[in-house]
Structures are given as structure tokens and as C-alpha cells.
JSON list of C-alpha atoms in Angstrom, two decimals:
[
{"chain": "A", "resi": 25, "resn": "MET", "atom": "CA", "xyz": [-17.19, 2.26, -9.45]},
{"chain": "A", "resi": 26, "resn": "ILE", "atom": "CA", "xyz": [-15.76, 2.24, -5.92]},
{"chain": "A", "resi": 27, "resn": "LEU", "atom": "CA", "xyz": [-13.52, -0.73, -6.59]},
{"chain": "A", "resi": 28, "resn": "ALA", "atom": "CA", "xyz": [-12.40, 0.62, -10.00]},
{"chain": "A", "resi": 29, "resn": "CYS", "atom": "CA", "xyz": [-10.91, 3.79, -8.46]},
{"chain": "A", "resi": 30, "resn": "VAL", "atom": "CA", "xyz": [-7.71, 2.07, -7.37]},
{"chain": "A", "resi": 31, "resn": "PRO", "atom": "CA", "xyz": [-6.74, 0.46, -10.69]},
{"chain": "A", "resi": 32, "resn": "LEU", "atom": "CA", "xyz": [-7.63, 3.67, -12.51]},
{"chain": "A", "resi": 33, "resn": "CYS", "atom": "CA", "xyz": [-5.26, 5.64, -10.30]},
{"chain": "A", "resi": 34, "resn": "TYR", "atom": "CA", "xyz": [-2.54, 3.02, -10.72]},
{"chain": "A", "resi": 35, "resn": "ILE", "atom": "CA", "xyz": [-2.77, 3.42, -14.50]},
{"chain": "A", "resi": 36, "resn": "ILE", "atom": "CA", "xyz": [-2.39, 7.18, -14.22]},
{"chain": "A", "resi": 37, "resn": "VAL", "atom": "CA", "xyz": [0.05, 7.49, -11.32]},
{"chain": "A", "resi": 38, "resn": "CYS", "atom": "CA", "xyz": [2.57, 4.68, -11.94]},
{"chain": "A", "resi": 39, "resn": "PRO", "atom": "CA", "xyz": [4.25, 6.32, -14.97]},
{"chain": "A", "resi": 40, "resn": "ILE", "atom": "CA", "xyz": [4.33, 9.66, -13.13]},
{"chain": "A", "resi": 41, "resn": "ALA", "atom": "CA", "xyz": [5.86, 8.04, -10.04]},
{"chain": "A", "resi": 42, "resn": "GLY", "atom": "CA", "xyz": [8.57, 6.48, -12.20]},
{"chain": "A", "resi": 43, "resn": "LYS", "atom": "CA", "xyz": [9.51, 9.92, -13.52]},
{"chain": "A", "resi": 44, "resn": "LEU", "atom": "CA", "xyz": [9.41, 11.48, -10.04]},
{"chain": "A", "resi": 45, "resn": "LEU", "atom": "CA", "xyz": [11.86, 8.86, -8.77]},
{"chain": "A", "resi": 46, "resn": "ASP", "atom": "CA", "xyz": [14.45, 10.35, -11.12]},
{"chain": "A", "resi": 47, "resn": "LYS", "atom": "CA", "xyz": [14.04, 13.66, -9.31]},
{"chain": "A", "resi": 48, "resn": "TYR", "atom": "CA", "xyz": [13.22, 12.85, -5.67]},
{"chain": "A", "resi": 49, "resn": "SER", "atom": "CA", "xyz": [14.43, 10.43, -3.01]},
{"chain": "A", "resi": 50, "resn": "ALA", "atom": "CA", "xyz": [12.67, 7.06, -3.03]},
{"chain": "A", "resi": 51, "resn": "LYS", "atom": "CA", "xyz": [12.64, 6.98, 0.77]},
{"chain": "A", "resi": 52, "resn": "THR", "atom": "CA", "xyz": [11.08, 10.45, 0.97]},
{"chain": "A", "resi": 53, "resn": "MET", "atom": "CA", "xyz": [8.43, 9.57, -1.61]},
{"chain": "A", "resi": 54, "resn": "LEU", "atom": "CA", "xyz": [7.73, 6.29, 0.19]},
{"chain": "A", "resi": 55, "resn": "LEU", "atom": "CA", "xyz": [7.29, 8.05, 3.54]},
{"chain": "A", "resi": 56, "resn": "ILE", "atom": "CA", "xyz": [5.03, 10.74, 2.09]},
{"chain": "A", "resi": 57, "resn": "SER", "atom": "CA", "xyz": [2.87, 8.23, 0.20]},
{"chain": "A", "resi": 58, "resn": "THR", "atom": "CA", "xyz": [2.61, 5.91, 3.19]},
{"chain": "A", "resi": 59, "resn": "GLY", "atom": "CA", "xyz": [1.77, 8.82, 5.49]},
{"chain": "A", "resi": 60, "resn": "MET", "atom": "CA", "xyz": [-0.96, 10.00, 3.13]},
{"chain": "A", "resi": 61, "resn": "LEU", "atom": "CA", "xyz": [-2.26, 6.45, 2.89]},
{"chain": "A", "resi": 62, "resn": "ALA", "atom": "CA", "xyz": [-2.44, 6.22, 6.70]},
{"chain": "A", "resi": 63, "resn": "VAL", "atom": "CA", "xyz": [-4.30, 9.55, 6.96]},
{"chain": "A", "resi": 64, "resn": "VAL", "atom": "CA", "xyz": [-6.77, 8.63, 4.22]},
{"chain": "A", "resi": 65, "resn": "THR", "atom": "CA", "xyz": [-7.36, 5.26, 5.88]},
{"chain": "A", "resi": 66, "resn": "PHE", "atom": "CA", "xyz": [-8.11, 6.94, 9.22]},
{"chain": "A", "resi": 67, "resn": "LEU", "atom": "CA", "xyz": [-10.52, 9.24, 7.35]},
{"chain": "A", "resi": 68, "resn": "SER", "atom": "CA", "xyz": [-12.14, 6.18, 5.76]},
{"chain": "A", "resi": 69, "resn": "ALA", "atom": "CA", "xyz": [-12.98, 4.94, 9.25]},
{"chain": "A", "resi": 70, "resn": "ALA", "atom": "CA", "xyz": [-15.12, 8.04, 9.74]},
{"chain": "A", "resi": 71, "resn": "LEU", "atom": "CA", "xyz": [-17.24, 7.18, 6.71]},
{"chain": "A", "resi": 72, "resn": "GLY", "atom": "CA", "xyz": [-19.27, 4.82, 8.88]},
{"chain": "A", "resi": 73, "resn": "HIS", "atom": "CA", "xyz": [-20.80, 7.94, 10.45]},
{"chain": "A", "resi": 74, "resn": "VAL", "atom": "CA", "xyz": [-21.95, 9.43, 7.14]},
{"chain": "A", "resi": 75, "resn": "THR", "atom": "CA", "xyz": [-25.72, 9.07, 6.99]},
{"chain": "A", "resi": 76, "resn": "SER", "atom": "CA", "xyz": [-26.35, 10.24, 3.45]},
{"chain": "A", "resi": 77, "resn": "ASN", "atom": "CA", "xyz": [-25.82, 7.56, 0.81]},
{"chain": "A", "resi": 78, "resn": "THR", "atom": "CA", "xyz": [-24.90, 10.21, -1.75]},
{"chain": "A", "resi": 79, "resn": "TRP", "atom": "CA", "xyz": [-22.21, 11.75, 0.45]},
{"chain": "A", "resi": 80, "resn": "PHE", "atom": "CA", "xyz": [-20.96, 8.31, 1.42]},
{"chain": "A", "resi": 81, "resn": "VAL", "atom": "CA", "xyz": [-20.41, 7.38, -2.23]},
{"chain": "A", "resi": 82, "resn": "VAL", "atom": "CA", "xyz": [-18.82, 10.74, -3.09]},
{"chain": "A", "resi": 83, "resn": "LEU", "atom": "CA", "xyz": [-16.44, 10.61, -0.13]},
{"chain": "A", "resi": 84, "resn": "ILE", "atom": "CA", "xyz": [-15.51, 6.97, -0.55]},
{"chain": "A", "resi": 85, "resn": "VAL", "atom": "CA", "xyz": [-14.75, 7.49, -4.25]},
{"chain": "A", "resi": 86, "resn": "LEU", "atom": "CA", "xyz": [-12.57, 10.49, -3.37]},
{"chain": "A", "resi": 87, "resn": "LEU", "atom": "CA", "xyz": [-10.73, 8.58, -0.64]},
{"chain": "A", "resi": 88, "resn": "ARG", "atom": "CA", "xyz": [-10.30, 5.55, -2.90]},
{"chain": "A", "resi": 89, "resn": "LEU", "atom": "CA", "xyz": [-8.80, 7.76, -5.62]},
{"chain": "A", "resi": 90, "resn": "ILE", "atom": "CA", "xyz": [-6.28, 9.14, -3.12]},
{"chain": "A", "resi": 91, "resn": "GLN", "atom": "CA", "xyz": [-5.53, 5.62, -1.84]},
{"chain": "A", "resi": 92, "resn": "GLY", "atom": "CA", "xyz": [-5.04, 4.38, -5.38]},
{"chain": "A", "resi": 93, "resn": "ALA", "atom": "CA", "xyz": [-2.69, 7.22, -6.23]},
{"chain": "A", "resi": 94, "resn": "ASN", "atom": "CA", "xyz": [-0.57, 6.56, -3.15]},
{"chain": "A", "resi": 95, "resn": "GLY", "atom": "CA", "xyz": [-0.67, 2.81, -3.73]},
{"chain": "A", "resi": 96, "resn": "GLY", "atom": "CA", "xyz": [0.60, 3.31, -7.28]},
{"chain": "A", "resi": 97, "resn": "VAL", "atom": "CA", "xyz": [3.51, 5.41, -6.03]},
{"chain": "A", "resi": 98, "resn": "ILE", "atom": "CA", "xyz": [4.32, 2.87, -3.32]},
{"chain": "A", "resi": 99, "resn": "ASP", "atom": "CA", "xyz": [4.34, -0.05, -5.75]},
{"chain": "A", "resi": 100, "resn": "VAL", "atom": "CA", "xyz": [6.63, 1.73, -8.20]},
{"chain": "A", "resi": 101, "resn": "ILE", "atom": "CA", "xyz": [8.99, 2.64, -5.36]},
{"chain": "A", "resi": 102, "resn": "ALA", "atom": "CA", "xyz": [8.95, -0.92, -4.03]},
{"chain": "A", "resi": 103, "resn": "PHE", "atom": "CA", "xyz": [10.13, -2.28, -7.36]},
{"chain": "A", "resi": 104, "resn": "ALA", "atom": "CA", "xyz": [12.64, 0.54, -7.86]},
{"chain": "A", "resi": 105, "resn": "ILE", "atom": "CA", "xyz": [14.20, 0.10, -4.41]},
{"chain": "A", "resi": 106, "resn": "THR", "atom": "CA", "xyz": [14.69, -3.61, -4.82]},
{"chain": "A", "resi": 107, "resn": "ALA", "atom": "CA", "xyz": [16.06, -3.19, -8.35]},
{"chain": "A", "resi": 108, "resn": "LYS", "atom": "CA", "xyz": [18.59, -0.65, -7.07]},
{"chain": "A", "resi": 109, "resn": "ILE", "atom": "CA", "xyz": [19.68, -2.82, -4.16]},
{"chain": "A", "resi": 110, "resn": "TYR", "atom": "CA", "xyz": [19.96, -6.02, -6.20]},
{"chain": "A", "resi": 111, "resn": "PRO", "atom": "CA", "xyz": [20.55, -5.08, -9.84]},
{"chain": "A", "resi": 112, "resn": "ASN", "atom": "CA", "xyz": [21.73, -8.62, -10.58]},
{"chain": "A", "resi": 113, "resn": "ASN", "atom": "CA", "xyz": [18.70, -10.21, -8.91]},
{"chain": "A", "resi": 114, "resn": "ILE", "atom": "CA", "xyz": [15.77, -8.18, -10.20]},
{"chain": "A", "resi": 115, "resn": "ALA", "atom": "CA", "xyz": [13.69, -11.26, -11.01]},
{"chain": "A", "resi": 116, "resn": "LEU", "atom": "CA", "xyz": [14.09, -12.66, -7.50]},
{"chain": "A", "resi": 117, "resn": "THR", "atom": "CA", "xyz": [13.31, -9.41, -5.71]},
{"chain": "A", "resi": 118, "resn": "THR", "atom": "CA", "xyz": [10.36, -8.78, -8.03]},
{"chain": "A", "resi": 119, "resn": "SER", "atom": "CA", "xyz": [9.03, -12.21, -7.16]},
{"chain": "A", "resi": 120, "resn": "ILE", "atom": "CA", "xyz": [9.19, -11.32, -3.46]},
{"chain": "A", "resi": 121, "resn": "ILE", "atom": "CA", "xyz": [7.12, -8.18, -3.99]},
{"chain": "A", "resi": 122, "resn": "GLU", "atom": "CA", "xyz": [4.66, -9.96, -6.28]},
{"chain": "A", "resi": 123, "resn": "THR", "atom": "CA", "xyz": [4.27, -12.73, -3.70]},
{"chain": "A", "resi": 124, "resn": "SER", "atom": "CA", "xyz": [3.50, -10.13, -1.03]},
{"chain": "A", "resi": 125, "resn": "LEU", "atom": "CA", "xyz": [0.95, -8.45, -3.29]},
{"chain": "A", "resi": 126, "resn": "ASN", "atom": "CA", "xyz": [-0.84, -11.67, -4.14]},
{"chain": "A", "resi": 127, "resn": "LEU", "atom": "CA", "xyz": [-0.85, -12.91, -0.54]},
{"chain": "A", "resi": 128, "resn": "ALA", "atom": "CA", "xyz": [-2.50, -9.62, 0.36]},
{"chain": "A", "resi": 129, "resn": "VAL", "atom": "CA", "xyz": [-5.07, -9.95, -2.42]},
{"chain": "A", "resi": 130, "resn": "ALA", "atom": "CA", "xyz": [-5.82, -13.51, -1.32]},
{"chain": "A", "resi": 131, "resn": "PHE", "atom": "CA", "xyz": [-6.24, -12.80, 2.40]},
{"chain": "A", "resi": 132, "resn": "SER", "atom": "CA", "xyz": [-7.43, -9.20, 2.65]},
{"chain": "A", "resi": 133, "resn": "PRO", "atom": "CA", "xyz": [-11.13, -9.87, 2.00]},
{"chain": "A", "resi": 134, "resn": "PHE", "atom": "CA", "xyz": [-11.01, -12.44, 4.80]},
{"chain": "A", "resi": 135, "resn": "LEU", "atom": "CA", "xyz": [-9.19, -10.04, 7.16]},
{"chain": "A", "resi": 136, "resn": "GLY", "atom": "CA", "xyz": [-11.56, -7.20, 6.24]},
{"chain": "A", "resi": 137, "resn": "GLY", "atom": "CA", "xyz": [-14.50, -9.46, 7.02]},
{"chain": "A", "resi": 138, "resn": "VAL", "atom": "CA", "xyz": [-13.03, -10.53, 10.37]},
{"chain": "A", "resi": 139, "resn": "PHE", "atom": "CA", "xyz": [-12.39, -6.96, 11.48]},
{"chain": "A", "resi": 140, "resn": "TYR", "atom": "CA", "xyz": [-15.77, -5.83, 10.20]},
{"chain": "A", "resi": 141, "resn": "GLU", "atom": "CA", "xyz": [-17.54, -8.58, 12.15]},
{"chain": "A", "resi": 142, "resn": "ALA", "atom": "CA", "xyz": [-15.49, -7.80, 15.27]},
{"chain": "A", "resi": 143, "resn": "GLY", "atom": "CA", "xyz": [-15.92, -4.04, 15.29]},
{"chain": "A", "resi": 144, "resn": "GLY", "atom": "CA", "xyz": [-17.74, -2.85, 12.22]},
{"chain": "A", "resi": 145, "resn": "PHE", "atom": "CA", "xyz": [-16.71, -0.38, 9.58]},
{"chain": "A", "resi": 146, "resn": "TYR", "atom": "CA", "xyz": [-14.64, 1.72, 11.99]},
{"chain": "A", "resi": 147, "resn": "LEU", "atom": "CA", "xyz": [-12.40, -1.04, 13.36]},
{"chain": "A", "resi": 148, "resn": "SER", "atom": "CA", "xyz": [-11.48, -2.34, 9.90]},
{"chain": "A", "resi": 149, "resn": "PHE", "atom": "CA", "xyz": [-9.96, 0.95, 8.88]},
{"chain": "A", "resi": 150, "resn": "VAL", "atom": "CA", "xyz": [-8.45, 1.95, 12.21]},
{"chain": "A", "resi": 151, "resn": "VAL", "atom": "CA", "xyz": [-6.55, -1.35, 12.44]},
{"chain": "A", "resi": 152, "resn": "THR", "atom": "CA", "xyz": [-5.32, -0.96, 8.87]},
{"chain": "A", "resi": 153, "resn": "ALA", "atom": "CA", "xyz": [-4.32, 2.68, 9.37]},
{"chain": "A", "resi": 154, "resn": "CYS", "atom": "CA", "xyz": [-2.39, 1.74, 12.50]},
{"chain": "A", "resi": 155, "resn": "ALA", "atom": "CA", "xyz": [-0.61, -1.05, 10.62]},
{"chain": "A", "resi": 156, "resn": "VAL", "atom": "CA", "xyz": [0.29, 1.34, 7.78]},
{"chain": "A", "resi": 157, "resn": "THR", "atom": "CA", "xyz": [1.59, 3.85, 10.36]},
{"chain": "A", "resi": 158, "resn": "VAL", "atom": "CA", "xyz": [3.78, 1.16, 11.97]},
{"chain": "A", "resi": 159, "resn": "VAL", "atom": "CA", "xyz": [5.18, 0.26, 8.55]},
{"chain": "A", "resi": 160, "resn": "MET", "atom": "CA", "xyz": [5.86, 3.94, 7.87]},
{"chain": "A", "resi": 161, "resn": "ILE", "atom": "CA", "xyz": [7.78, 4.27, 11.15]},
{"chain": "A", "resi": 162, "resn": "GLY", "atom": "CA", "xyz": [9.71, 1.11, 10.32]},
{"chain": "A", "resi": 163, "resn": "THR", "atom": "CA", "xyz": [10.55, 2.58, 6.93]},
{"chain": "A", "resi": 164, "resn": "PHE", "atom": "CA", "xyz": [11.81, 5.78, 8.50]},
{"chain": "A", "resi": 165, "resn": "PHE", "atom": "CA", "xyz": [14.25, 3.88, 10.68]},
{"chain": "A", "resi": 166, "resn": "GLY", "atom": "CA", "xyz": [14.83, 0.75, 8.59]},
{"chain": "A", "resi": 167, "resn": "VAL", "atom": "CA", "xyz": [15.25, 1.94, 5.01]},
{"chain": "A", "resi": 168, "resn": "THR", "atom": "CA", "xyz": [18.58, 3.48, 4.21]},
{"chain": "A", "resi": 169, "resn": "ASN", "atom": "CA", "xyz": [19.33, 5.87, 1.38]},
{"chain": "A", "resi": 170, "resn": "VAL", "atom": "CA", "xyz": [18.60, 3.66, -1.61]},
{"chain": "A", "resi": 171, "resn": "ASP", "atom": "CA", "xyz": [18.98, 6.44, -4.13]},
{"chain": "A", "resi": 172, "resn": "THR", "atom": "CA", "xyz": [22.68, 5.83, -4.58]},
{"chain": "A", "resi": 173, "resn": "LYS", "atom": "CA", "xyz": [23.73, 2.84, -6.64]},
{"chain": "A", "resi": 174, "resn": "ARG", "atom": "CA", "xyz": [25.13, 0.01, -4.63]},
{"chain": "A", "resi": 175, "resn": "ASP", "atom": "CA", "xyz": [27.34, -2.69, -6.00]},
{"chain": "A", "resi": 176, "resn": "SER", "atom": "CA", "xyz": [25.75, -6.05, -5.41]},
{"chain": "A", "resi": 177, "resn": "ALA", "atom": "CA", "xyz": [26.78, -9.52, -6.33]},
{"chain": "A", "resi": 178, "resn": "GLY", "atom": "CA", "xyz": [23.17, -10.64, -6.34]},
{"chain": "A", "resi": 179, "resn": "GLY", "atom": "CA", "xyz": [23.02, -13.53, -3.95]},
{"chain": "A", "resi": 180, "resn": "ASN", "atom": "CA", "xyz": [20.45, -16.24, -3.47]},
{"chain": "A", "resi": 181, "resn": "LEU", "atom": "CA", "xyz": [16.92, -16.07, -2.08]},
{"chain": "A", "resi": 182, "resn": "PHE", "atom": "CA", "xyz": [18.05, -16.25, 1.54]},
{"chain": "A", "resi": 183, "resn": "SER", "atom": "CA", "xyz": [20.55, -13.42, 1.20]},
{"chain": "A", "resi": 184, "resn": "VAL", "atom": "CA", "xyz": [17.88, -11.24, -0.43]},
{"chain": "A", "resi": 185, "resn": "LEU", "atom": "CA", "xyz": [15.38, -12.10, 2.31]},
{"chain": "A", "resi": 186, "resn": "LYS", "atom": "CA", "xyz": [17.90, -11.06, 4.99]},
{"chain": "A", "resi": 187, "resn": "GLU", "atom": "CA", "xyz": [17.99, -7.53, 3.55]},
{"chain": "A", "resi": 188, "resn": "VAL", "atom": "CA", "xyz": [15.53, -5.49, 5.62]},
{"chain": "A", "resi": 189, "resn": "THR", "atom": "CA", "xyz": [15.21, -2.81, 2.96]},
{"chain": "A", "resi": 190, "resn": "VAL", "atom": "CA", "xyz": [13.68, -5.37, 0.57]},
{"chain": "A", "resi": 191, "resn": "TRP", "atom": "CA", "xyz": [10.97, -6.31, 3.07]},
{"chain": "A", "resi": 192, "resn": "PHE", "atom": "CA", "xyz": [9.73, -2.80, 3.78]},
{"chain": "A", "resi": 193, "resn": "PRO", "atom": "CA", "xyz": [8.80, -2.10, 0.15]},
{"chain": "A", "resi": 194, "resn": "ALA", "atom": "CA", "xyz": [7.28, -5.57, -0.16]},
{"chain": "A", "resi": 195, "resn": "TRP", "atom": "CA", "xyz": [5.15, -5.03, 2.94]},
{"chain": "A", "resi": 196, "resn": "HIS", "atom": "CA", "xyz": [4.16, -1.57, 1.73]},
{"chain": "A", "resi": 197, "resn": "SER", "atom": "CA", "xyz": [2.80, -3.14, -1.41]},
{"chain": "A", "resi": 198, "resn": "ALA", "atom": "CA", "xyz": [1.05, -5.83, 0.60]},
{"chain": "A", "resi": 199, "resn": "ALA", "atom": "CA", "xyz": [-0.47, -3.25, 2.96]},
{"chain": "A", "resi": 200, "resn": "CYS", "atom": "CA", "xyz": [-1.84, -1.35, -0.03]},
{"chain": "A", "resi": 201, "resn": "MET", "atom": "CA", "xyz": [-3.46, -4.46, -1.46]},
{"chain": "A", "resi": 202, "resn": "ILE", "atom": "CA", "xyz": [-4.90, -5.44, 1.92]},
{"chain": "A", "resi": 203, "resn": "LEU", "atom": "CA", "xyz": [-6.36, -2.00, 2.31]},
{"chain": "A", "resi": 204, "resn": "PHE", "atom": "CA", "xyz": [-7.80, -1.92, -1.19]},
{"chain": "A", "resi": 205, "resn": "ASN", "atom": "CA", "xyz": [-9.40, -5.33, -0.86]},
{"chain": "A", "resi": 206, "resn": "PHE", "atom": "CA", "xyz": [-10.83, -4.64, 2.61]},
{"chain": "A", "resi": 207, "resn": "TYR", "atom": "CA", "xyz": [-13.63, -2.83, 0.84]},
{"chain": "A", "resi": 208, "resn": "ILE", "atom": "CA", "xyz": [-15.01, -5.97, -0.77]},
{"chain": "A", "resi": 209, "resn": "PRO", "atom": "CA", "xyz": [-16.69, -7.50, 2.31]},
{"chain": "A", "resi": 210, "resn": "ILE", "atom": "CA", "xyz": [-17.17, -4.18, 4.09]},
{"chain": "A", "resi": 211, "resn": "LEU", "atom": "CA", "xyz": [-19.11, -2.53, 1.29]},
{"chain": "A", "resi": 212, "resn": "SER", "atom": "CA", "xyz": [-21.03, -5.57, 0.09]},
{"chain": "A", "resi": 213, "resn": "HIS", "atom": "CA", "xyz": [-24.12, -4.78, 2.17]},
{"chain": "A", "resi": 214, "resn": "MET", "atom": "CA", "xyz": [-24.09, -1.16, 0.97]},
{"chain": "A", "resi": 215, "resn": "CYS", "atom": "CA", "xyz": [-23.59, -1.80, -2.73]},
{"chain": "A", "resi": 216, "resn": "TRP", "atom": "CA", "xyz": [-26.03, -4.59, -3.44]}
]
């Protein structure tokens, strides 16, 4: 149940986020979603102090639902930003984001386990929340207004990789996946 919260929210939120992007700035939505993700991640760190198993499960499900909703928004924005910047290179920019996502899925259980072993439940989430906050600050200063259409000749992989605004959405997506998969080793002793 705890792990299913994120995909469930993605299913619900992604279509809504796509519609909201027609109405609101992608950068603003990205900053709000990333900020909420950082706050919820800091709150997740406090769950280690919850002594009641019932309250722990209720709170973690609630926090996971909020994380999933924000992750869905962030992923939609990541794809939308790169498609707007490189309309002639959508496949290449999509592959960059997908690579980031899958690297995160592959390594986040390991990273979650390392942080959990080093400092327990608390450290795992504080480190992640700090990383998400750093990415949010980088987005504030590094992502330009991507809501206006830009003419682009496309370019090759290296020209796309040089564009900072492509990396911020890709790393947002990766940070979401890392955060979501941190729970696997951290919760294993509580769920089995």
C-alpha cells in the first residue's frame, strides 16, 4: 500500500498537470511542486519519532500521496519544458529524462540503504530534502521562462546536454524517483 501511493497519484495527477500547464507557468509550477516535495520530505524525516504503528502508516500514506502528486506534476513539467526548448529533438530530450529516471530507480534503494545505515530513518530524508531544496534553488536561478516558444534547430546530443534548462527538469525527475525508492530499504523492517 505504501509503495502503491506514488503510482496511483501519478495516474491521477499527470493528466491534470498537463492541463494546468496550459494555464500556468511551467517554472512556477515546478518551483511550487519541488518546494512542496522538499517540505513533505522534511516531514517524512519526523516519522521516525512516531511510536504508534497505526499513526505511522496513516501519516506515511498521506505523505506518500502528496509526494506522488508532486512527482507527477514534476515529471509532466520536465517533459513539457524539454519539448518546448527542443521541439525538433523531442526523442533525444525525452531519452535524457528517461535515463535520469531509470538511473534514479536503479540506485535509490542503494542510496537509501546507505543513508539509513549511516544515520537511520531521519538522515535518509533530511539528506534527500536538502538535495531537493538545492535543486529548487538551482531551478529558480537556472531555468528561464520556458513558457514562450523558442525556435530551435534541434542539435545533437552534446548541444542538448549543454542546455542547463534541460538538466534541471531531468534532475527533478531523478530526485523524485530517488525519493520514492528510498522507502524500499528504509521500510523493509517495518513492513515485513
